[in-house]
Tab-separated table of C-alpha atoms and ligand atoms in Angstrom:
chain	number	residue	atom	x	y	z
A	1	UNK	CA	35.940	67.787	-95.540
A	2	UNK	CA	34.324	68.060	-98.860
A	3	UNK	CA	30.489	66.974	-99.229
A	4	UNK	CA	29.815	63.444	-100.557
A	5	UNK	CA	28.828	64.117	-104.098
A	6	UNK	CA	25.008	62.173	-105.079
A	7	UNK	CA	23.660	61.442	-108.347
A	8	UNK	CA	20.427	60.458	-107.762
A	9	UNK	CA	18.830	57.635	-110.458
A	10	UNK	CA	14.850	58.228	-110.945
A	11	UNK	CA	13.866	61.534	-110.122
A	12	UNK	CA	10.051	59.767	-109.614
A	13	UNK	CA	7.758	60.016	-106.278
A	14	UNK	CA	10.231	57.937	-104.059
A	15	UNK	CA	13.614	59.504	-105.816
A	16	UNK	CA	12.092	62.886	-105.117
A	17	UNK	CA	12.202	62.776	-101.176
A	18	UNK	CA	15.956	61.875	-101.267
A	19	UNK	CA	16.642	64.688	-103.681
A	20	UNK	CA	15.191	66.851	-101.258
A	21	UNK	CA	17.387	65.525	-98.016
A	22	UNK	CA	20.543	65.603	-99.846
A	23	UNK	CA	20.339	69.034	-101.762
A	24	UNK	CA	18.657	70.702	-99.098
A	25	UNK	CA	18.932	68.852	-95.552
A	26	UNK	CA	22.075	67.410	-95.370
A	27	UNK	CA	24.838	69.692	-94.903
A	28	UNK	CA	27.679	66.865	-95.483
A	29	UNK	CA	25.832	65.634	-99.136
A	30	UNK	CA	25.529	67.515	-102.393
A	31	UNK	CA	23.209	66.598	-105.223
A	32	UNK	CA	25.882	66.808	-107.977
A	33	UNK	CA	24.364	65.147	-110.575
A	34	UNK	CA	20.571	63.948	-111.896
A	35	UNK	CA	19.556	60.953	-113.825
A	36	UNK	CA	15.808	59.924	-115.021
A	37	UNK	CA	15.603	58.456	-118.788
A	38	UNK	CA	12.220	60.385	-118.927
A	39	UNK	CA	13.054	64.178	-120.159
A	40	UNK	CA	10.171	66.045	-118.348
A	41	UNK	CA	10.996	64.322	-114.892
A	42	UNK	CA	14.983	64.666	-115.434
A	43	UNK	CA	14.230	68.477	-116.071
A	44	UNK	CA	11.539	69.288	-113.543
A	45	UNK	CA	13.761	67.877	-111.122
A	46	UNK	CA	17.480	69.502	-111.925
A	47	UNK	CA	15.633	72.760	-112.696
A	48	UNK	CA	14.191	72.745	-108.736
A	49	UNK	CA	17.398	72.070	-107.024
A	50	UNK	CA	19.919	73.716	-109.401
A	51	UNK	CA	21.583	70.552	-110.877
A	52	UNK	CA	23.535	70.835	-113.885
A	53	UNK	CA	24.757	67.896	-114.638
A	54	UNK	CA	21.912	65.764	-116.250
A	55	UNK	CA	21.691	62.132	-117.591
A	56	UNK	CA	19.350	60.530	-119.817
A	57	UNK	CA	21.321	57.216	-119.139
A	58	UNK	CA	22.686	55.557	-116.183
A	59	UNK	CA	25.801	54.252	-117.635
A	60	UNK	CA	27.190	57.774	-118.305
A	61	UNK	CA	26.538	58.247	-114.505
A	62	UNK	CA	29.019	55.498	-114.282
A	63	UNK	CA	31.686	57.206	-116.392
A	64	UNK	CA	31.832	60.077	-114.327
A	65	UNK	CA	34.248	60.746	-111.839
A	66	UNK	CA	32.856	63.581	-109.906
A	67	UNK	CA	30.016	60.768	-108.406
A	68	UNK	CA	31.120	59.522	-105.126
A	69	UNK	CA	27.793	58.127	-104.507
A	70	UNK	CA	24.209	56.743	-106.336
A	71	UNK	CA	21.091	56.738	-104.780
A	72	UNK	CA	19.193	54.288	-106.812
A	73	UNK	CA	15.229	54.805	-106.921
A	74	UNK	CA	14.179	53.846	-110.453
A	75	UNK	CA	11.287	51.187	-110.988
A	76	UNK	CA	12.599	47.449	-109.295
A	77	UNK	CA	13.095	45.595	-112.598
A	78	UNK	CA	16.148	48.302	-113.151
A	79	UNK	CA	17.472	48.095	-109.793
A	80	UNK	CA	20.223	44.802	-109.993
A	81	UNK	CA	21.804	46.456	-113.470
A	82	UNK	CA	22.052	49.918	-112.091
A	83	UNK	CA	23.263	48.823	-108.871
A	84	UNK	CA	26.201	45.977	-110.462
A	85	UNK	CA	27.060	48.816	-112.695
A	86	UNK	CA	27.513	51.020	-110.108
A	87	UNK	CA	29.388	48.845	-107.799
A	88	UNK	CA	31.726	48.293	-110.669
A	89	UNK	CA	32.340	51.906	-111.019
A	90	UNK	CA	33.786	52.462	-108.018
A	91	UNK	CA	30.654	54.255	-106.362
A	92	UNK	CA	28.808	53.793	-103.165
A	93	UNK	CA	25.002	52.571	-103.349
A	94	UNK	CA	21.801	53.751	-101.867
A	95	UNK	CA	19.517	51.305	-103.029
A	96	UNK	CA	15.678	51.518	-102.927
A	97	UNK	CA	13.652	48.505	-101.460
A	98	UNK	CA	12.682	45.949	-102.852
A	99	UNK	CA	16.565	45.216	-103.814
A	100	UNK	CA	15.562	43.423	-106.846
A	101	UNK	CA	13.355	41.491	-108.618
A	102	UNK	CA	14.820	37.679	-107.498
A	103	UNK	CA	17.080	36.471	-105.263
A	104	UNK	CA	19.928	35.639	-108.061
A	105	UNK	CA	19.945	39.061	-109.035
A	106	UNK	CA	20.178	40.378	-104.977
A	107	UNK	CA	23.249	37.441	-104.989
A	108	UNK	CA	24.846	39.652	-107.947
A	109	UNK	CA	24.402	42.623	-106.453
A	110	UNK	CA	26.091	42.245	-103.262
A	111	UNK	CA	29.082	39.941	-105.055
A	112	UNK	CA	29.470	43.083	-107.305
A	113	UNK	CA	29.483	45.225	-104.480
A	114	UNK	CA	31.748	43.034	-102.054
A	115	UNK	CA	34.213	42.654	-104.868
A	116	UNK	CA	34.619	46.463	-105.425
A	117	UNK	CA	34.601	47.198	-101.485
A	118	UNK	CA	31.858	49.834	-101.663
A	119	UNK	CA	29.048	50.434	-99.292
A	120	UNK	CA	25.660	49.197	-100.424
A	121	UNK	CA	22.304	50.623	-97.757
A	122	UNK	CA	18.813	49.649	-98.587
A	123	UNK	CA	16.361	51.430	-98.295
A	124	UNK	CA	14.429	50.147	-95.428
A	125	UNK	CA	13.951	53.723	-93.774
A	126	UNK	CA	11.338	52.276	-90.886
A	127	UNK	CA	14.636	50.918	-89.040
A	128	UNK	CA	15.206	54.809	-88.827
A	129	UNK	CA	12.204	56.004	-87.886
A	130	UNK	CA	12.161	56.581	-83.704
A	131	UNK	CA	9.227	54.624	-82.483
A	132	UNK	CA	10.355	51.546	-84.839
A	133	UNK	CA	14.052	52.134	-83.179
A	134	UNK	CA	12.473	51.990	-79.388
A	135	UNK	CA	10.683	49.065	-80.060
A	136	UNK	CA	14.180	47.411	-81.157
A	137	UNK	CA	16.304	48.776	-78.373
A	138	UNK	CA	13.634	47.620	-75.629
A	139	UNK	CA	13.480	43.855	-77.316
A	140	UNK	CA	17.483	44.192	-77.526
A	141	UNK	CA	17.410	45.268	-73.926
A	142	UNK	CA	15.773	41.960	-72.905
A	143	UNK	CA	13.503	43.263	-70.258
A	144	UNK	CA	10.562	42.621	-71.511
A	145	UNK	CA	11.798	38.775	-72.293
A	146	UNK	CA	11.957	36.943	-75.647
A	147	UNK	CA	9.485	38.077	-78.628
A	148	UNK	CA	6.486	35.824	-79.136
A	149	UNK	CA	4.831	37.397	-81.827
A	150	UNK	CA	5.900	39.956	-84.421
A	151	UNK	CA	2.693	41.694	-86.191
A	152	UNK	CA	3.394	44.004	-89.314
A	153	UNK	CA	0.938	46.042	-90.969
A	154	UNK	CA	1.570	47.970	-94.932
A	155	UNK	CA	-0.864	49.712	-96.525
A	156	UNK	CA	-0.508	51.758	-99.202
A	157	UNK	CA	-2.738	54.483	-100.574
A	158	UNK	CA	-2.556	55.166	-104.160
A	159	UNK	CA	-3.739	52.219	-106.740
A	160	UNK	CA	-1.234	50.486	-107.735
A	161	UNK	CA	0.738	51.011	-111.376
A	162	UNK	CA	-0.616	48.768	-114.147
A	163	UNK	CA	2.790	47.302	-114.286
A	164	UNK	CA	2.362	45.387	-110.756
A	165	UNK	CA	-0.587	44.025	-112.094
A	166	UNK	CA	1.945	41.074	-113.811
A	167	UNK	CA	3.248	39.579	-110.299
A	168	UNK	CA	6.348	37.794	-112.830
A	169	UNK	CA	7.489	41.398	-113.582
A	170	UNK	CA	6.864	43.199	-110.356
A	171	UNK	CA	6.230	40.336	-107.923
A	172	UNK	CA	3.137	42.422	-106.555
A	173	UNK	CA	2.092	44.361	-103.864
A	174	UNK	CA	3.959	41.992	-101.178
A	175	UNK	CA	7.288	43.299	-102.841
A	176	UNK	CA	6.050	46.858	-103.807
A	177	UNK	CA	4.619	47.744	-100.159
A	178	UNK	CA	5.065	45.187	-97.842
A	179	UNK	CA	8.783	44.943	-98.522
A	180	UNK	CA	9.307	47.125	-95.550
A	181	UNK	CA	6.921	44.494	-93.497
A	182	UNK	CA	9.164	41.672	-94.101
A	183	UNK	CA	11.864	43.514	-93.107
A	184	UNK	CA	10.578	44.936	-89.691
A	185	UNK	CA	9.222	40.983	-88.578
A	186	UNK	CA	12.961	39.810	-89.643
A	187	UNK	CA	14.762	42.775	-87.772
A	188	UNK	CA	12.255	42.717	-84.538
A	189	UNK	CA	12.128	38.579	-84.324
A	190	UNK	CA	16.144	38.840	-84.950
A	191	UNK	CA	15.972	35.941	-86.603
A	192	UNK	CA	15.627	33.933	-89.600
A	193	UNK	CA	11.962	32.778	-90.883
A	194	UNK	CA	11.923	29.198	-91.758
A	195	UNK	CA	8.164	28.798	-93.054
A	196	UNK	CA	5.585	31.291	-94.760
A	197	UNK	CA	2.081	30.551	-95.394
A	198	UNK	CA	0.437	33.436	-97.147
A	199	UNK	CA	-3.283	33.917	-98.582
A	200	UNK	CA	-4.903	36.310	-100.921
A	201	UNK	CA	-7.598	38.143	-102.563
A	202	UNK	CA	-8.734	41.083	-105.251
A	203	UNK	CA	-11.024	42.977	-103.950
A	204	UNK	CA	-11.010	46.072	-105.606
A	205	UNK	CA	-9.065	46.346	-108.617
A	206	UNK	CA	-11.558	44.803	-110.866
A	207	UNK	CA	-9.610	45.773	-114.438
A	208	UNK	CA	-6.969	43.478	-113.393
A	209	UNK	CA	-9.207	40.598	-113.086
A	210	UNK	CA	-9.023	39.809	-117.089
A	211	UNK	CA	-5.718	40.023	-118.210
A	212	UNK	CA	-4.228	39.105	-114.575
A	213	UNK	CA	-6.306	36.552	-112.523
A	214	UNK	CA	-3.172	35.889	-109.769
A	215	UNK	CA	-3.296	39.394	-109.281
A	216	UNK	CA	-4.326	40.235	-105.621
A	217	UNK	CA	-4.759	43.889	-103.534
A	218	UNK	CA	-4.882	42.124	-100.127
A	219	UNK	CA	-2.883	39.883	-98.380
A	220	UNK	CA	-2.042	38.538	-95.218
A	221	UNK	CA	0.948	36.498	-94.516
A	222	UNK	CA	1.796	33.809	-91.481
A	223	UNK	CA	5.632	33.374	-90.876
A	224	UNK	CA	7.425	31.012	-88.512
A	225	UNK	CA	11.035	32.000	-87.448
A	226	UNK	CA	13.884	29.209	-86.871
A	227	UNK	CA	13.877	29.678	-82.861
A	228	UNK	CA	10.040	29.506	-83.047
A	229	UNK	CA	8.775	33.251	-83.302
A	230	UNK	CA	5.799	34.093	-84.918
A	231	UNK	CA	5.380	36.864	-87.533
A	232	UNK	CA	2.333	38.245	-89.989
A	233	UNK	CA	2.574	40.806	-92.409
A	234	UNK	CA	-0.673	41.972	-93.577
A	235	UNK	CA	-0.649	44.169	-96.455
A	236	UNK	CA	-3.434	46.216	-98.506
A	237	UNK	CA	-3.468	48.244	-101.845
A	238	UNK	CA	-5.315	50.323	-102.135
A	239	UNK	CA	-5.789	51.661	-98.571
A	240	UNK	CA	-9.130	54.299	-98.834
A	241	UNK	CA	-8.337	55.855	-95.821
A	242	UNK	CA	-4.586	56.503	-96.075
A	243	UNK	CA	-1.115	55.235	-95.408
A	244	UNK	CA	-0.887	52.736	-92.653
A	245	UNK	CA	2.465	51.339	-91.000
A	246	UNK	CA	2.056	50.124	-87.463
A	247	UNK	CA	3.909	47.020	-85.994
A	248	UNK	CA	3.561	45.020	-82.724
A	249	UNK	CA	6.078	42.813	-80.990
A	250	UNK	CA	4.750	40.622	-78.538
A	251	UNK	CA	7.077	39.537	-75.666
A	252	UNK	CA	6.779	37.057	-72.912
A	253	UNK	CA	6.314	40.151	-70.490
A	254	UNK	CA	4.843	42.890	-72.700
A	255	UNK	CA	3.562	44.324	-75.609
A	256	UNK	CA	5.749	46.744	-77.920
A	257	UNK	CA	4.278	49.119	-80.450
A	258	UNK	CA	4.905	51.293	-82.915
A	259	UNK	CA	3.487	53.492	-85.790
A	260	UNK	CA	-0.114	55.384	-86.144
A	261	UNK	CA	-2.995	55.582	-88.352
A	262	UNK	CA	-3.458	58.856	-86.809
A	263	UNK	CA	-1.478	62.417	-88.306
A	264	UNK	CA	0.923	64.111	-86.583
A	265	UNK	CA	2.540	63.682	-83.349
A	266	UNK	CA	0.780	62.578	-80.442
A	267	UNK	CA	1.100	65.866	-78.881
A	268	UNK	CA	-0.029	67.784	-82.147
A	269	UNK	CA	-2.861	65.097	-82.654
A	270	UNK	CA	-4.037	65.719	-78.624
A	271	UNK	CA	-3.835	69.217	-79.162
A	272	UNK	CA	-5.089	69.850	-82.150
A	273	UNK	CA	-6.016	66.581	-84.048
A	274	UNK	CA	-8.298	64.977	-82.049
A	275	UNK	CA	-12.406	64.853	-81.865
A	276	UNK	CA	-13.450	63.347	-79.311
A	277	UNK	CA	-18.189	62.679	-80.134
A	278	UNK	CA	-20.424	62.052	-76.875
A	279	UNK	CA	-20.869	58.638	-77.525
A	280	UNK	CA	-17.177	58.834	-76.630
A	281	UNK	CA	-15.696	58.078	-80.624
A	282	UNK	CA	-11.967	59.775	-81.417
A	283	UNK	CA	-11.833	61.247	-84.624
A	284	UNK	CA	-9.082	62.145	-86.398
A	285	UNK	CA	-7.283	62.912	-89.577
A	286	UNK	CA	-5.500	59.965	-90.873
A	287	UNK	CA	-1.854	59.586	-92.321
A	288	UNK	CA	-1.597	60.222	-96.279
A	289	UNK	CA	1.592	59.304	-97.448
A	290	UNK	CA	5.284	57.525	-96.258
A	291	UNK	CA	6.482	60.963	-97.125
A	292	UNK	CA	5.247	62.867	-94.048
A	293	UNK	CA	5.182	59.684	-91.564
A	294	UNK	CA	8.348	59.008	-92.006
A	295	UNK	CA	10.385	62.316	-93.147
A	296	UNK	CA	12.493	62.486	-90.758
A	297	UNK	CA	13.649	58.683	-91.055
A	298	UNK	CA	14.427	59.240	-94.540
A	299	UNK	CA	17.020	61.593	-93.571
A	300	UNK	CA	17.909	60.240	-90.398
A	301	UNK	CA	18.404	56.718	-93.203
A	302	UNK	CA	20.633	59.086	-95.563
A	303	UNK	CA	23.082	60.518	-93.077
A	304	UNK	CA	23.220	57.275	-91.521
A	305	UNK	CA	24.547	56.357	-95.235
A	306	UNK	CA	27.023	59.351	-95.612
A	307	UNK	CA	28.983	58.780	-92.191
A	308	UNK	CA	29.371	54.755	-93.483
A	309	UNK	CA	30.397	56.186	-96.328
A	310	UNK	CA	32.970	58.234	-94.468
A	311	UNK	CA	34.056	56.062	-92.040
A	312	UNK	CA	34.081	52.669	-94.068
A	313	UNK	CA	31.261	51.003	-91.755
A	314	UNK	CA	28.459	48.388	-92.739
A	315	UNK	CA	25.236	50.242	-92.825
A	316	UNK	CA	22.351	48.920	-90.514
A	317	UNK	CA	20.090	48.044	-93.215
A	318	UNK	CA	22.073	45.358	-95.418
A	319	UNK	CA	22.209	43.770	-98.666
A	320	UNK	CA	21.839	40.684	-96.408
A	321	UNK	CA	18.448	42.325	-95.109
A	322	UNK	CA	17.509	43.388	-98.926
A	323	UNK	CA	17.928	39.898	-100.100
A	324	UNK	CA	15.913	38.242	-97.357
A	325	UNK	CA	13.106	40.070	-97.946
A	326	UNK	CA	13.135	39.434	-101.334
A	327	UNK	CA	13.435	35.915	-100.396
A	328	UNK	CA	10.246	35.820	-98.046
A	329	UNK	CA	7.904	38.112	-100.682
A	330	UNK	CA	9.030	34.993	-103.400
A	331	UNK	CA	8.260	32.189	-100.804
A	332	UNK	CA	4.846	34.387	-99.834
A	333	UNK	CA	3.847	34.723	-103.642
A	334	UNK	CA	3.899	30.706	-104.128
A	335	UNK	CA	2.350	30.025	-101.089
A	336	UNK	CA	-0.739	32.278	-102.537
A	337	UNK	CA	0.012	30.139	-105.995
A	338	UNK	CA	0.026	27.138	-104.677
A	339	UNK	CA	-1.957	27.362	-101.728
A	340	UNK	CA	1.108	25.372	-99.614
A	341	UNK	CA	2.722	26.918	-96.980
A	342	UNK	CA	6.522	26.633	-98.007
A	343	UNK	CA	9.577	25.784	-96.360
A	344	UNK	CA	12.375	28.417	-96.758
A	345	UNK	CA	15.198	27.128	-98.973
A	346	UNK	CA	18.482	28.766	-98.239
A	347	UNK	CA	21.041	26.028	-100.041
A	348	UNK	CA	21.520	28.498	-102.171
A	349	UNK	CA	23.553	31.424	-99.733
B	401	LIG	N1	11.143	53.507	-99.243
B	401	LIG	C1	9.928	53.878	-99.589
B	401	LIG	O1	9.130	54.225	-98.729
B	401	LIG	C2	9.502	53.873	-101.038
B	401	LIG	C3	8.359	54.581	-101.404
B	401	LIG	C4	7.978	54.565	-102.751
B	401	LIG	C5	8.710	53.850	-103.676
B	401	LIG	N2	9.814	53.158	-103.294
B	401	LIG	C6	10.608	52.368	-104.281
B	401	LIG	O2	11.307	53.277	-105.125
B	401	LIG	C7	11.371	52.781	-106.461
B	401	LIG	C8	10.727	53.809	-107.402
B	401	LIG	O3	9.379	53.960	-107.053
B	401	LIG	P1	8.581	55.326	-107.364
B	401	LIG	O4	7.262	55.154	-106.762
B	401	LIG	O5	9.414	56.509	-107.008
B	401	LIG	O6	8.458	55.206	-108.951
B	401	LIG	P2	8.208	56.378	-110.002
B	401	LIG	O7	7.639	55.720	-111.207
B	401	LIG	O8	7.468	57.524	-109.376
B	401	LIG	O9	9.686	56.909	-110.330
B	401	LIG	C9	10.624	56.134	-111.024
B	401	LIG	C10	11.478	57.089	-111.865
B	401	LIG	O10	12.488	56.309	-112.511
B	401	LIG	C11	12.633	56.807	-113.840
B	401	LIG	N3	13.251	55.791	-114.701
B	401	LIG	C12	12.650	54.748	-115.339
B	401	LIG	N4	13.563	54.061	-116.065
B	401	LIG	C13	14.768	54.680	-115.860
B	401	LIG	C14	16.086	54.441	-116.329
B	401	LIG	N5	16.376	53.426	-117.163
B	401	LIG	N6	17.077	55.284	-115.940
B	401	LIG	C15	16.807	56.332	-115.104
B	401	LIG	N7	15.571	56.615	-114.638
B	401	LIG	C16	14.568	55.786	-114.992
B	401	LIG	C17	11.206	57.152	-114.248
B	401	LIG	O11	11.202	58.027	-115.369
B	401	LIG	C18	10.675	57.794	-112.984
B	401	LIG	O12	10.890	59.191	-112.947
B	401	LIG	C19	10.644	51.419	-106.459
B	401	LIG	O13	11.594	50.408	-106.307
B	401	LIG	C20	9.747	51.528	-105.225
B	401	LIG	O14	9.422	50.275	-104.650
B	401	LIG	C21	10.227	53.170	-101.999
């Protein structure tokens, strides 16, 4: 059987981790074509992995029939007209989170992708990662009774981009890192959220006070599901110390977790990692990116892709799930706005 043939759409930080699973990692992929509409990143990139085919602009992507496949990780604002015009095109779509920008344009994206029967998987690579997937099965498995409490903690490292400084164009750092949070309270509570209460502050990026006084680099959100589960998603950037993804389910018999602020494995971080002072501290090195924490998700995420692609299934992370987390970042931001919590409107799906 002949690979499934990629072009991948914004060869950027995120882009550049798929490049590397499908050209290199993934026997049953091949990176057949590029596409960034900056020169030096298009280049840089096709020049690495030995990719000929290059485009400046997504719609010749579209036009060419040798692309069974996009993997689509340009800037959000981008994603819902790269992704229609892919769906159009025949071609199967890896889409970054956050899906979109609103929930109209998530609503376009899977009618344009139901209509041409192609598979659509988001990007929501912690439902791949293997402590994230135990946590799941044991809830699943019911012996540990019904969840109580779903706990979700983001934090990125790196200050964020000037652009998500103007939460109307990017919808801030609820969509931008805690996209994935959202996501994991939804999948682990199995259920729908029907309120969100969410509060605010800047702290530390004083330059966007002027220009952008809604702006905020903390939050902490308070969700209440339909059946009566309880979710938070607490969110930071930027994080000094690192990258931080942890979660905790809280079930009528025990407590589920997942994720480290801690390097490595836990046998690498016993046997090498770990400094323990005589007051009795542990030290440690902490995580610095979503690229090594979760590497092997991010394949794991992509082959998962490949064999729906092959075999016609619906891949385990939706454009369902995409949309509803867009839905609960929206609800979040006007709770901070308005300082209400806000009932969750779905008379619209
Ligand atoms: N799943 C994850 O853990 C994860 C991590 C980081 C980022 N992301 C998501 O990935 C997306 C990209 O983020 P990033 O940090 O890689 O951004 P980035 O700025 O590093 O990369 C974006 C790339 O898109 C290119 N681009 C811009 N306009 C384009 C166009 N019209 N056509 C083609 N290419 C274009 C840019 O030149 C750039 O190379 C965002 O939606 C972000 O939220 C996901």
């Amino acid at each position: 059987m002949s690979p499934v043939r990629f072009c991948l759409i914004g060869a950027g930080r995120a882009g550049l981790v798929h490049a590397e699973n499908v050209a290199r990692r993934i026997p049953d992929a091949c990176l057949a074509a590029l596409c960034d509409a900056n020169p030096e990143a298009l280049n840089t990139a096709a020049d690495r992995y030995g990719v000929e085919k290059r485009y400046a602009d997504f719609s010749d992507v579209m036009a060419d029939p040798d692309i069974d496949a996009v993997i689509i990780v340009t800037p959000t604002f981008l994603h819902c007209r790269i992704a229609c015009a892919a769906a159009e095109s025949g071609k199967h779509v890896f889409l970054e989170k956050p899906m979109a920008i609103t929930v109209e344009e998530c609503e376009a994206i899977n009618q344009a992708v139901a209509k041409a029967d192609v598979r659509l998987q988001l990007g929501f690579m912690r439902r791949f990662d293997k402590g994230f997937q135990r946590v799941k099965e044991v809830i699943a498995s019911g012996e540990l009774g019904a969840v109580m409490t779903v706990k979700s903690i983001g934090r990125g490292p790196g200050l964020p981009p000037p652009w998500i400084y103007d939460l109307k164009k990017s919808n801030g750092i609820l969509a931008e890192v805690n996209s994935h949070d959202f996501d994991t309270v939804r999948w682990l509570a199995g259920d729908e959220a029907a309120r969100v209460f969410a509060q605010a502050g800047n702290f530390k990026c004083a330059d966007a006070r002027d220009g952008f006084p809604d702006f905020y680099d903390n939050a902490i959100v308070s969700l209440k599901f339909a059946r009566g589960a309880l979710g938070t998603v607490d969110g930071t950037c930027p994080c000094h110390y690192g990258y931080d993804a942890r979660v905790e389910a809280l079930c009528e018999r025990g407590l589920l977790q997942a994720g480290t602020v801690k390097d490595g494995s836990f046998f690498q971080a016993q046997v090498n990692d770990v400094k323990v002072t005589g007051e009795g501290t542990v030290l440690g090195s902490t995580v610095k990116s979503w690229r090594n924490v979760f590497k092997d998700a991010y394949l794991d995420e992509m082959e998962h892709f490949i064999a729906c692609v092959r075999e016609g299934k619906t891949p385990a992370a939706t454009g369902k799930d995409g949309l509803e987390a867009v839905r609960l970042v929206a609800a979040a931001n006007k709770s901070i706005l308005t300082g209400d919590p806000i009932a969750i409107d779905r008379s619209d799906s």
